[in-house]
PDB file of C-alpha atoms in Angstrom:
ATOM      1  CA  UNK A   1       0.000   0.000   0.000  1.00  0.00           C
ATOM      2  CA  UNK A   2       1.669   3.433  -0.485  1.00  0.00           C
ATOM      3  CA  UNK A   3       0.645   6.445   1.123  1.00  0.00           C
ATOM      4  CA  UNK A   4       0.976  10.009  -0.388  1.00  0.00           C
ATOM      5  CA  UNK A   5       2.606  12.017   0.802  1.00  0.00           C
ATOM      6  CA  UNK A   6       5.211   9.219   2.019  1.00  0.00           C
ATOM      7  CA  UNK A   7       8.791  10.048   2.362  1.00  0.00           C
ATOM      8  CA  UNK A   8       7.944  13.326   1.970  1.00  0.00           C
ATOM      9  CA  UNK A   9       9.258  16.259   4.943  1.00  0.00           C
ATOM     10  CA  UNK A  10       5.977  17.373   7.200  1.00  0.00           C
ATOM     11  CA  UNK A  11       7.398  20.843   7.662  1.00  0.00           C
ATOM     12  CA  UNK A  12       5.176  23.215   5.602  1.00  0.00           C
ATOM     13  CA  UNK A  13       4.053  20.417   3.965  1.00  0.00           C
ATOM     14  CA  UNK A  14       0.596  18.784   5.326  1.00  0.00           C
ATOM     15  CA  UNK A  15      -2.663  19.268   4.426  1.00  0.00           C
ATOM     16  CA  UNK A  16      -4.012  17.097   7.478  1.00  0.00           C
ATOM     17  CA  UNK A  17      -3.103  15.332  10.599  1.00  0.00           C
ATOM     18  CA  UNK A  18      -4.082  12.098  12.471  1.00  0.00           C
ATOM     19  CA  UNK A  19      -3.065  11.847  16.812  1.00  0.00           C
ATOM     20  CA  UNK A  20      -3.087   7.962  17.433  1.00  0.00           C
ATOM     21  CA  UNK A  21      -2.107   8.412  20.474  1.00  0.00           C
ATOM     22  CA  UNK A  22      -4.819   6.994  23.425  1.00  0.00           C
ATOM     23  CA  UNK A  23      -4.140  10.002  26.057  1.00  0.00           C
ATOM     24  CA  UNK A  24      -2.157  12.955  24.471  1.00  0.00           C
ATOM     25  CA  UNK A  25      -3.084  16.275  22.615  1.00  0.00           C
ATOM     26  CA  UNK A  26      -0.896  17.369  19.625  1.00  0.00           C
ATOM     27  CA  UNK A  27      -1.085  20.802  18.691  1.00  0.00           C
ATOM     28  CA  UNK A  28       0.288  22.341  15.325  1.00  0.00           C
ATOM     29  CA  UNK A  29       1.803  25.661  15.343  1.00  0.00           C
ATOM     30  CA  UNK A  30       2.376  27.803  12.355  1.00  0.00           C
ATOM     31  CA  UNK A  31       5.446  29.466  13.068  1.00  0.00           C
ATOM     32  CA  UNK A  32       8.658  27.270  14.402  1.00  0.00           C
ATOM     33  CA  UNK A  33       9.283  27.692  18.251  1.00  0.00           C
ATOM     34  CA  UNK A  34       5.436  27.353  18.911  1.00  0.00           C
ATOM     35  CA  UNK A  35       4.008  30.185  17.535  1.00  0.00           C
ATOM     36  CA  UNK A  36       1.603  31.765  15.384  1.00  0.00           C
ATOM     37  CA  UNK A  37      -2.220  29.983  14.637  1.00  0.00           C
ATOM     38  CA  UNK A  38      -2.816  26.351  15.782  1.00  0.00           C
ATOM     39  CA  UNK A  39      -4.982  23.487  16.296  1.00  0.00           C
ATOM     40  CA  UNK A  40      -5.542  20.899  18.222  1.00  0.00           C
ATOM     41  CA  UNK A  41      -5.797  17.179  17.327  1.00  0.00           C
ATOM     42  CA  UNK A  42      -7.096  15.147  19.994  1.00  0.00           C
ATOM     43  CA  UNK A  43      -6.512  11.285  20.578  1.00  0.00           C
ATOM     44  CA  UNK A  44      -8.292   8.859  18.596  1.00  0.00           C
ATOM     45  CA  UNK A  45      -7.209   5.635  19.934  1.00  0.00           C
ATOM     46  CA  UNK A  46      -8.561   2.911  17.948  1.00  0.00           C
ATOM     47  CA  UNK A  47      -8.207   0.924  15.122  1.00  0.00           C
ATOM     48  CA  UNK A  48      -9.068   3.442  12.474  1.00  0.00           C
ATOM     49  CA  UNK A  49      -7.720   6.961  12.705  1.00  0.00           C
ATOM     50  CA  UNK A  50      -9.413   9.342   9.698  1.00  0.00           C
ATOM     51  CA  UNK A  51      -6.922  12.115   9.358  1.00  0.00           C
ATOM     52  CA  UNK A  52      -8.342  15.406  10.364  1.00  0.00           C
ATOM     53  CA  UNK A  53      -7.933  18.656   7.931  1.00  0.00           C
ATOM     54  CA  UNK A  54      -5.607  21.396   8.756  1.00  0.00           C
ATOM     55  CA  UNK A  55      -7.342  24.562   9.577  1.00  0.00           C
ATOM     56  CA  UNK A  56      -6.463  27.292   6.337  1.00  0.00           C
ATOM     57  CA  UNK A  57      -4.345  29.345   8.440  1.00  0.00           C
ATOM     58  CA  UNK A  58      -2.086  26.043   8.626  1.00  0.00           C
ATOM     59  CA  UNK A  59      -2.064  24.176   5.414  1.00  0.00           C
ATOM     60  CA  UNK A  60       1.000  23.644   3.953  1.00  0.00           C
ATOM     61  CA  UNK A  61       2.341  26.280   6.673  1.00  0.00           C
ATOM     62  CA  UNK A  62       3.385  23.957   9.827  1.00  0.00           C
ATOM     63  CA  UNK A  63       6.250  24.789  11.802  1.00  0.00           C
ATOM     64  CA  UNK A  64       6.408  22.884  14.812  1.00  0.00           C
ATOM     65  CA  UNK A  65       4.180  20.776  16.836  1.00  0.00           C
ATOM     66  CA  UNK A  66       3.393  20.010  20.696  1.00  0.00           C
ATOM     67  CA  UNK A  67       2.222  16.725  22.607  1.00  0.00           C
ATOM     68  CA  UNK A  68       0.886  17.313  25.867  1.00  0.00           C
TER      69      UNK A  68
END
């Protein structure tokens, strides 16, 4: 199965995001060093995870990211 967007750097680059995780938050910042717009993607622990659309102020313009 291939993916697109495989191999690919995420910096700047995504259009959406998927958290996996079963407890922890990501968020996306715009800016590098935490900055700028963001959004939250909350955990979806399970066996499917539908990846979740960047908000416009962060498509293809994502810096840095946070887990807490």
């Amino acid at each position: 199965m291939t993916n697109e967007g495989n191999g690919q750097e995420v910096k700047n680059n995504a259009a959406s995001a998927v958290n996996g995780e079963c407890s922890a938050n990501y968020r996306v910042y715009f800016s590098s060093g935490y900055g700028g717009p963001s959004q939250v993607f909350r955990p979806t622990c399970g066996d499917y995870w539908p990846a979740e659309n960047m908000i416009p102020d962060l498509y293809n313009e994502n810096a840095s990211h946070d887990r807490y």
